[in-house]
Coordinates of C-alpha atoms in Angstrom, one line a residue:
M1 CA -2.5 -11.0 19.6
T2 CA -5.9 -9.3 18.9
Q3 CA -9.2 -11.0 19.8
S4 CA -12.8 -10.4 18.9
L5 CA -14.6 -8.2 21.3
P6 CA -17.2 -9.9 23.6
G7 CA -20.7 -9.9 22.2
Q8 CA -19.7 -9.5 18.5
R9 CA -20.3 -12.1 15.9
P10 CA -17.3 -14.5 15.9
A11 CA -15.4 -15.4 12.8
R12 CA -17.0 -18.4 11.2
Q13 CA -14.0 -20.7 11.2
G14 CA -14.6 -24.3 10.4
E15 CA -18.2 -24.2 9.1
S16 CA -17.2 -26.4 6.2
G17 CA -16.0 -29.1 8.5
E18 CA -12.3 -28.5 7.7
S19 CA -11.3 -26.9 11.0
N20 CA -8.7 -29.7 11.5
G21 CA -7.1 -29.2 8.1
L22 CA -4.0 -27.2 7.4
P23 CA -4.5 -23.5 7.6
V24 CA -4.0 -20.8 4.9
V25 CA -1.4 -18.4 6.2
V26 CA -1.9 -14.7 5.5
A27 CA 1.3 -12.8 6.0
G28 CA 0.3 -9.2 6.7
A29 CA -2.7 -7.5 8.4
G30 CA -3.2 -4.5 6.3
P31 CA -6.2 -3.8 4.1
Y32 CA -5.5 -6.8 1.8
G33 CA -4.6 -9.2 4.5
L34 CA -7.7 -8.4 6.5
S35 CA -9.9 -8.6 3.5
V36 CA -8.5 -12.0 2.3
A37 CA -8.7 -13.4 5.8
A38 CA -12.3 -12.2 6.2
H39 CA -13.5 -13.9 3.0
L40 CA -11.6 -17.2 3.7
R41 CA -13.0 -17.5 7.2
A42 CA -16.5 -16.8 6.0
Q43 CA -16.1 -19.8 3.7
G44 CA -15.0 -22.0 6.7
V45 CA -11.3 -22.1 5.6
P46 CA -8.9 -22.4 8.5
V47 CA -6.8 -19.2 8.5
R48 CA -3.9 -17.9 10.5
I49 CA -3.1 -14.2 9.9
F50 CA 0.0 -12.6 11.2
G51 CA 1.1 -9.0 11.7
E52 CA -0.1 -5.8 13.3
V53 CA -3.5 -4.6 12.2
L54 CA -2.9 -1.8 9.7
G55 CA 0.7 -1.6 11.1
S56 CA 2.1 0.5 8.2
W57 CA -0.8 2.9 8.5
R58 CA 0.1 3.4 12.2
H59 CA 3.9 3.5 12.0
A60 CA 4.9 4.5 8.4
M61 CA 2.8 7.6 8.1
A62 CA 3.4 10.9 9.9
T63 CA 0.8 12.1 12.4
G64 CA -1.6 14.5 10.7
M65 CA -1.7 12.8 7.3
F66 CA -4.8 12.2 5.3
L67 CA -5.7 9.6 2.8
K68 CA -5.6 10.7 -0.8
S69 CA -8.4 8.3 -1.8
T70 CA -12.1 9.2 -1.5
P71 CA -14.4 7.5 1.0
D72 CA -15.9 5.2 -1.7
A73 CA -12.4 4.0 -2.6
T74 CA -11.3 3.1 0.9
D75 CA -13.7 0.2 1.8
L76 CA -12.2 -3.0 2.9
S77 CA -13.8 -6.1 1.3
A78 CA -16.2 -7.8 3.7
P79 CA -17.9 -11.2 2.9
E80 CA -21.3 -9.7 3.6
P81 CA -22.9 -6.3 3.7
G82 CA -22.2 -4.0 6.6
G83 CA -18.4 -3.6 6.5
R84 CA -17.9 -0.4 4.6
L85 CA -16.3 2.7 6.0
A86 CA -19.7 4.4 5.9
D87 CA -21.1 1.5 8.0
F88 CA -18.3 2.0 10.6
L89 CA -19.0 5.7 10.9
R90 CA -22.8 5.1 11.2
V91 CA -22.3 2.5 13.9
H92 CA -20.2 4.9 15.9
G93 CA -22.4 7.9 15.3
E94 CA -19.7 9.8 13.4
P95 CA -20.4 12.2 10.5
E96 CA -20.7 10.8 7.0
L97 CA -17.7 11.4 4.8
T98 CA -18.1 12.7 1.2
E99 CA -15.6 13.2 -1.6
L100 CA -15.1 16.7 -0.2
T101 CA -14.0 15.3 3.1
P102 CA -10.4 14.2 3.3
I103 CA -10.1 11.1 5.5
P104 CA -7.6 11.3 8.4
C105 CA -5.4 8.3 8.7
D106 CA -6.4 7.7 12.3
V107 CA -10.0 7.3 11.2
F108 CA -9.0 4.7 8.6
V109 CA -7.0 2.8 11.3
R110 CA -9.9 2.7 13.7
Y111 CA -12.1 1.5 10.8
G112 CA -9.6 -1.3 10.1
Q113 CA -9.5 -2.4 13.7
W114 CA -13.3 -2.5 13.8
F115 CA -13.4 -4.5 10.6
Q116 CA -10.9 -7.0 12.1
K117 CA -12.9 -7.5 15.2
R118 CA -16.1 -7.9 13.2
Y119 CA -15.0 -10.1 10.3
V120 CA -11.6 -11.5 10.9
G121 CA -11.2 -12.4 14.5
E122 CA -7.8 -13.3 15.9
V123 CA -4.7 -11.7 14.3
E124 CA -1.5 -13.1 15.7
A125 CA 1.2 -10.5 16.5
A126 CA 4.1 -12.9 15.6
R127 CA 6.0 -12.2 12.4
V128 CA 6.6 -14.7 9.6
V129 CA 10.3 -15.1 9.1
A130 CA 10.6 -18.2 6.9
V131 CA 8.4 -19.9 4.2
D132 CA 9.5 -23.0 2.3
R133 CA 7.8 -25.7 0.4
A134 CA 7.3 -28.8 2.5
E135 CA 9.1 -32.0 1.5
G136 CA 6.9 -34.5 -0.3
S137 CA 4.5 -34.5 -3.2
G138 CA 1.9 -32.1 -1.8
P139 CA 1.8 -28.3 -2.3
D140 CA 2.0 -27.7 1.4
F141 CA 4.4 -25.2 3.0
T142 CA 6.5 -25.0 6.1
V143 CA 6.2 -21.6 7.9
R144 CA 8.4 -20.4 10.8
L145 CA 7.6 -17.5 13.1
D146 CA 9.9 -15.1 14.9
D147 CA 9.0 -16.8 18.2
G148 CA 10.5 -20.1 16.9
Q149 CA 7.1 -21.8 16.2
E150 CA 7.1 -23.9 13.0
F151 CA 4.0 -25.4 11.3
A152 CA 2.6 -26.7 8.0
A153 CA 0.3 -24.5 5.9
R154 CA -1.8 -25.5 2.9
S155 CA -1.4 -22.1 1.2
V156 CA 0.4 -18.8 1.9
V157 CA -1.0 -15.3 1.0
V158 CA 1.7 -12.6 0.8
A159 CA -0.1 -9.4 2.0
T160 CA 2.9 -7.5 3.3
G161 CA 2.1 -4.3 1.4
L162 CA 5.0 -2.0 0.9
N163 CA 7.1 -3.2 3.8
G164 CA 10.7 -3.4 2.8
L165 CA 10.1 -1.8 -0.6
A166 CA 10.9 1.8 0.2
H167 CA 13.2 3.3 -2.5
I168 CA 16.0 5.8 -1.8
P169 CA 18.2 6.8 -4.8
A170 CA 21.8 5.7 -4.6
V171 CA 23.0 9.3 -4.5
L172 CA 21.2 9.8 -1.3
R173 CA 21.8 6.4 0.3
A174 CA 25.5 7.3 0.4
L175 CA 24.6 9.8 3.1
A176 CA 23.7 7.0 5.5
P177 CA 26.2 4.2 5.3
E178 CA 24.7 2.6 8.4
G179 CA 21.2 2.9 7.0
P180 CA 18.7 5.6 6.5
G181 CA 16.3 6.7 9.2
P182 CA 15.0 9.6 11.3
G183 CA 18.3 10.0 13.1
A184 CA 20.5 9.8 10.0
L185 CA 21.1 12.5 7.4
V186 CA 18.6 10.9 5.0
S187 CA 15.3 9.1 5.7
H188 CA 12.3 7.9 3.7
T189 CA 8.8 9.2 4.4
S190 CA 7.8 5.7 5.5
H191 CA 10.3 6.0 8.4
H192 CA 8.3 8.7 10.2
T193 CA 5.3 9.0 12.5
D194 CA 6.2 12.5 13.8
L195 CA 7.9 15.1 11.7
S196 CA 8.0 17.7 14.5
R197 CA 11.5 16.4 15.4
Y198 CA 12.8 18.7 12.6
A199 CA 11.4 21.9 14.0
G200 CA 13.8 24.7 13.4
R201 CA 15.9 22.7 10.9
R202 CA 16.3 22.9 7.2
V203 CA 14.9 19.8 5.4
A204 CA 15.0 19.1 1.6
V205 CA 12.1 16.9 0.5
V206 CA 12.9 15.0 -2.7
G207 CA 9.8 14.1 -4.7
G208 CA 6.7 15.6 -6.3
G209 CA 3.9 13.3 -5.3
Q210 CA 1.4 13.3 -2.4
S211 CA 3.9 12.0 0.1
A212 CA 6.4 14.7 -0.7
L213 CA 3.9 17.6 -0.7
E214 CA 2.0 16.5 2.4
S215 CA 5.3 15.9 4.3
A216 CA 6.5 19.3 3.3
A217 CA 3.3 20.9 4.6
L218 CA 3.6 19.0 7.9
L219 CA 7.2 20.0 8.2
H220 CA 6.4 23.7 7.7
E221 CA 3.5 23.5 10.1
A222 CA 5.8 22.0 12.7
G223 CA 8.3 24.8 12.4
A224 CA 10.8 23.4 10.0
E225 CA 12.2 25.1 6.9
A226 CA 11.2 22.8 4.1
L227 CA 12.2 22.9 0.4
V228 CA 10.6 20.5 -2.1
L229 CA 12.8 19.4 -5.0
V230 CA 10.6 18.1 -7.9
R231 CA 12.0 16.5 -11.1
E232 CA 8.9 17.4 -13.2
R233 CA 8.4 20.8 -14.8
K234 CA 5.4 21.5 -12.6
V235 CA 3.5 20.2 -9.6
L236 CA 0.3 18.4 -10.5
W237 CA -2.8 18.7 -8.3
G238 CA -6.0 16.8 -8.2
T239 CA -9.2 18.7 -9.1
T240 CA -11.8 19.5 -6.5
P241 CA -14.6 16.8 -6.7
V242 CA -18.0 17.7 -7.9
L243 CA -20.7 15.8 -6.0
S244 CA -23.3 16.0 -8.8
R245 CA -21.7 16.0 -12.2
P246 CA -23.8 16.6 -15.4
W247 CA -24.7 13.4 -17.3
A248 CA -22.5 14.5 -20.2
H249 CA -19.5 14.7 -18.0
R250 CA -20.3 11.3 -16.5
I251 CA -20.3 9.8 -20.0
T252 CA -17.2 11.5 -21.3
R253 CA -15.2 11.0 -18.1
P254 CA -16.7 8.2 -16.1
A255 CA -15.8 8.0 -12.4
S256 CA -13.7 5.3 -10.9
P257 CA -12.0 4.7 -7.5
L258 CA -8.8 6.1 -8.9
G259 CA -10.3 9.2 -10.6
T260 CA -12.2 10.1 -13.7
G261 CA -11.6 9.0 -17.3
W262 CA -12.2 6.0 -19.5
I263 CA -8.7 4.5 -18.9
L264 CA -8.9 4.6 -15.2
A265 CA -12.5 3.3 -15.3
A266 CA -11.5 0.4 -17.5
V267 CA -8.6 -0.7 -15.4
C268 CA -10.7 -0.5 -12.2
R269 CA -13.6 -2.5 -13.6
A270 CA -11.6 -5.2 -15.3
P271 CA -8.3 -6.0 -13.5
G272 CA -8.5 -9.4 -15.2
G273 CA -8.5 -7.7 -18.5
V274 CA -5.4 -5.8 -17.7
R275 CA -3.7 -9.1 -16.9
R276 CA -4.3 -10.2 -20.5
L277 CA -2.4 -7.3 -22.0
P278 CA 1.2 -7.9 -23.2
A279 CA 3.7 -7.5 -20.3
A280 CA 5.2 -4.3 -21.8
A281 CA 1.8 -2.7 -22.0
R282 CA 0.9 -3.7 -18.5
L283 CA 4.2 -2.2 -17.1
L284 CA 3.6 1.0 -19.1
L285 CA 0.1 1.3 -17.7
F286 CA 1.4 0.6 -14.2
R287 CA 4.0 3.3 -14.5
R288 CA 2.1 6.0 -16.4
A289 CA -1.6 5.6 -15.4
L290 CA -1.2 7.6 -12.2
G291 CA 1.7 10.0 -12.1
P292 CA 2.8 11.9 -9.0
S293 CA 0.3 14.5 -7.9
G294 CA -1.0 16.2 -4.8
G295 CA -4.5 15.9 -3.4
W296 CA -6.8 18.9 -4.2
W297 CA -7.3 19.6 -0.5
L298 CA -3.6 19.9 0.1
R299 CA -2.9 22.7 -2.4
D300 CA -3.6 25.6 -0.1
R301 CA -1.1 24.3 2.5
V302 CA 1.7 24.2 -0.1
E303 CA 1.4 26.7 -2.8
G304 CA 2.7 30.1 -1.7
V305 CA 3.5 28.6 1.7
V306 CA 6.3 26.0 1.1
R307 CA 9.3 26.6 -1.2
V308 CA 9.0 24.3 -4.2
G309 CA 11.7 24.0 -6.9
T310 CA 10.6 22.3 -10.1
S311 CA 12.8 20.7 -12.8
R312 CA 15.3 20.0 -10.0
R313 CA 17.3 16.8 -9.7
V314 CA 19.8 15.8 -7.0
V315 CA 23.1 14.8 -8.7
G316 CA 25.4 14.8 -5.7
A317 CA 25.2 14.7 -1.9
E318 CA 27.9 14.8 0.8
A319 CA 27.9 15.1 4.6
T320 CA 29.2 18.3 6.0
G321 CA 29.7 19.8 9.5
G322 CA 31.3 16.7 10.9
G323 CA 28.3 14.6 9.7
T324 CA 25.6 16.9 11.1
A325 CA 24.5 18.5 7.8
V326 CA 24.2 17.8 4.1
R327 CA 25.4 19.6 1.0
L328 CA 23.3 18.7 -2.1
E329 CA 24.3 19.3 -5.7
V330 CA 21.1 20.1 -7.5
A331 CA 20.8 20.3 -11.3
G332 CA 18.3 22.9 -12.5
P333 CA 16.1 23.4 -15.6
R334 CA 18.9 24.5 -17.9
G335 CA 21.6 22.1 -16.7
T336 CA 23.0 24.4 -14.1
V337 CA 24.2 22.8 -10.9
R338 CA 23.9 24.7 -7.6
T339 CA 24.6 23.6 -4.1
L340 CA 22.1 23.5 -1.3
D341 CA 22.9 23.2 2.4
V342 CA 20.3 21.5 4.6
D343 CA 20.2 19.6 7.9
H344 CA 18.3 16.6 6.6
V345 CA 17.0 15.0 3.4
L346 CA 13.6 13.4 3.3
A347 CA 13.2 11.0 0.4
A348 CA 9.6 10.9 -0.8
T349 CA 10.8 8.8 -3.7
G350 CA 8.3 6.0 -3.6
Y351 CA 8.8 2.2 -3.6
R352 CA 10.3 -0.4 -5.9
L353 CA 8.6 -3.7 -6.4
D354 CA 11.2 -6.4 -5.8
L355 CA 10.6 -10.0 -4.7
D356 CA 14.1 -10.0 -3.3
A357 CA 12.9 -7.5 -0.7
V358 CA 10.4 -10.1 0.7
P359 CA 12.6 -11.5 3.5
F360 CA 11.0 -14.8 4.4
F361 CA 11.2 -16.9 1.2
S362 CA 13.7 -19.7 1.2
P363 CA 16.3 -19.6 -1.6
S364 CA 14.7 -22.6 -3.4
L365 CA 11.3 -21.0 -3.2
R366 CA 12.6 -17.7 -4.5
R367 CA 14.2 -19.4 -7.5
A368 CA 10.9 -21.0 -8.3
L369 CA 9.0 -17.7 -8.5
K370 CA 8.7 -16.4 -12.1
C371 CA 8.6 -12.6 -12.5
V372 CA 6.8 -10.3 -14.9
P373 CA 9.2 -9.6 -17.8
G374 CA 11.0 -6.3 -17.2
S375 CA 10.1 -6.3 -13.5
K376 CA 10.9 -8.0 -10.2
A377 CA 7.3 -8.4 -9.4
P378 CA 5.7 -11.9 -9.4
H379 CA 4.0 -13.3 -12.5
L380 CA 0.5 -14.3 -11.3
S381 CA -2.5 -16.4 -12.6
G382 CA -6.0 -14.9 -12.9
F383 CA -6.5 -15.9 -9.2
L384 CA -3.3 -14.1 -8.0
E385 CA -1.5 -17.4 -7.6
S386 CA 2.2 -17.3 -8.4
S387 CA 4.3 -19.9 -10.3
V388 CA 4.5 -21.8 -7.0
P389 CA 1.1 -23.5 -6.5
G390 CA -0.6 -22.3 -3.3
L391 CA 1.5 -19.1 -3.0
Y392 CA -0.5 -15.9 -3.6
F393 CA 0.4 -12.2 -3.8
T394 CA -1.9 -9.2 -3.2
G395 CA -1.6 -5.5 -3.2
S396 CA 1.2 -3.5 -4.9
L397 CA 3.2 -6.7 -5.8
A398 CA 0.2 -7.7 -7.9
A399 CA -0.1 -4.3 -9.6
P400 CA 2.2 -5.1 -12.6
M401 CA -0.2 -8.0 -13.4
F402 CA -3.6 -6.5 -12.6
G403 CA -3.1 -2.8 -12.9
P404 CA -2.8 0.3 -10.7
M405 CA -5.9 -0.4 -8.7
M406 CA -3.9 -3.1 -6.7
R407 CA -1.9 -0.2 -5.3
F408 CA -4.9 1.1 -3.5
V409 CA -7.5 -0.2 -0.9
A410 CA -10.0 -0.2 -3.7
G411 CA -8.4 -3.4 -5.1
T412 CA -9.2 -5.5 -2.0
E413 CA -12.5 -6.8 -3.2
Y414 CA -11.1 -8.2 -6.4
A415 CA -8.1 -9.8 -4.7
A416 CA -10.0 -11.2 -1.8
T417 CA -12.8 -12.8 -3.8
R418 CA -10.4 -14.3 -6.4
I419 CA -8.0 -15.8 -3.9
T420 CA -10.8 -17.2 -1.8
Q421 CA -12.5 -18.8 -4.9
H422 CA -9.3 -20.5 -5.9
T423 CA -8.4 -21.6 -2.4
V424 CA -11.8 -23.2 -1.7
R425 CA -11.6 -24.9 -5.1
R426 CA -8.1 -26.3 -4.3
R427 CA -9.4 -27.6 -0.9
T428 CA -12.5 -29.3 -2.3
P429 CA -12.0 -33.1 -2.9
R430 CA -12.6 -34.1 -6.4

């Protein structure tokens, strides 16, 4: 478990006099879990938060990766001033970051660890393996951990991020009957912390977004022969930020944590308004608002450096060489199909939101969860509460209800404040 450092302000648990009450369980210690726990503890709500602090950022991203978001869009939500990324850098005497400074993942991890020690306090390393509604008339839950401990909880906040949601197309999954991974013929980008293991080998990277393009650059720089297969007709790149934009540009294309433009600005400023849209419109916005693209700072490491094939779609895959290599059938722009021989396939094919992939719900609890029509993501109230009272969802699983901002760190403030307001209200005697 992780404790606060000596001499730092402790988390203010129990100020409301409810320290002996049932805790709120936060499953996950990523940006959303830490932010929710910080706000709850600031309100005196007993909290138990489980997981590894920014575990996915430490173990599901290759060494050398940068955040695509700008510094102003990567702040965790603290219950009081002083918890921004800029504050962390200033406290540690590190240079200020601007929109023209890509943020290394390791800097963000250190920021998250500092935030946890300052605002959250103890994070328990145990893993939640079972959640069920407790017997009786109350909305309480029974929670079991991987160490066998079982206890009652007043509410549960699911902040597990993208864990378990990695998507590999069926045509590629067939290459790894025992499961994809770094040692198999196919893996997902989330399986890697070090791509140098493929030095001297041929790797096909399937996908056209940031994960695909940055992985391809890292593979090339590690000595691998990388080829990116992109379904779209061209690769899209972000534009280089302008620190001081003319006022006319600021009006016609207002800035937001997700980029410039009125649509992005609107969905970032009013996630609650997105929730009021018809389900079909929300899903269209979720899928189309931010298409696959590469960060502006990555372009020079890919264009003219790494082989990129556009309008390419993998239609077949088989193991060759006694299971040591792969032969891909790739459809081209005019329907022609060609074969490609590689040593490994790296799927940068994103994630699928699916409640069935959350492993710790009991069957009865899962059946009680309503989904967004046309999706396997949970239907949520304006306070991110599911159809099961006291069970909340944050992050990407909330994006089909509240818009694409929930897929990014920038959504932590909205989620943390709304969940905390509702939790405190539910706990207050009437």
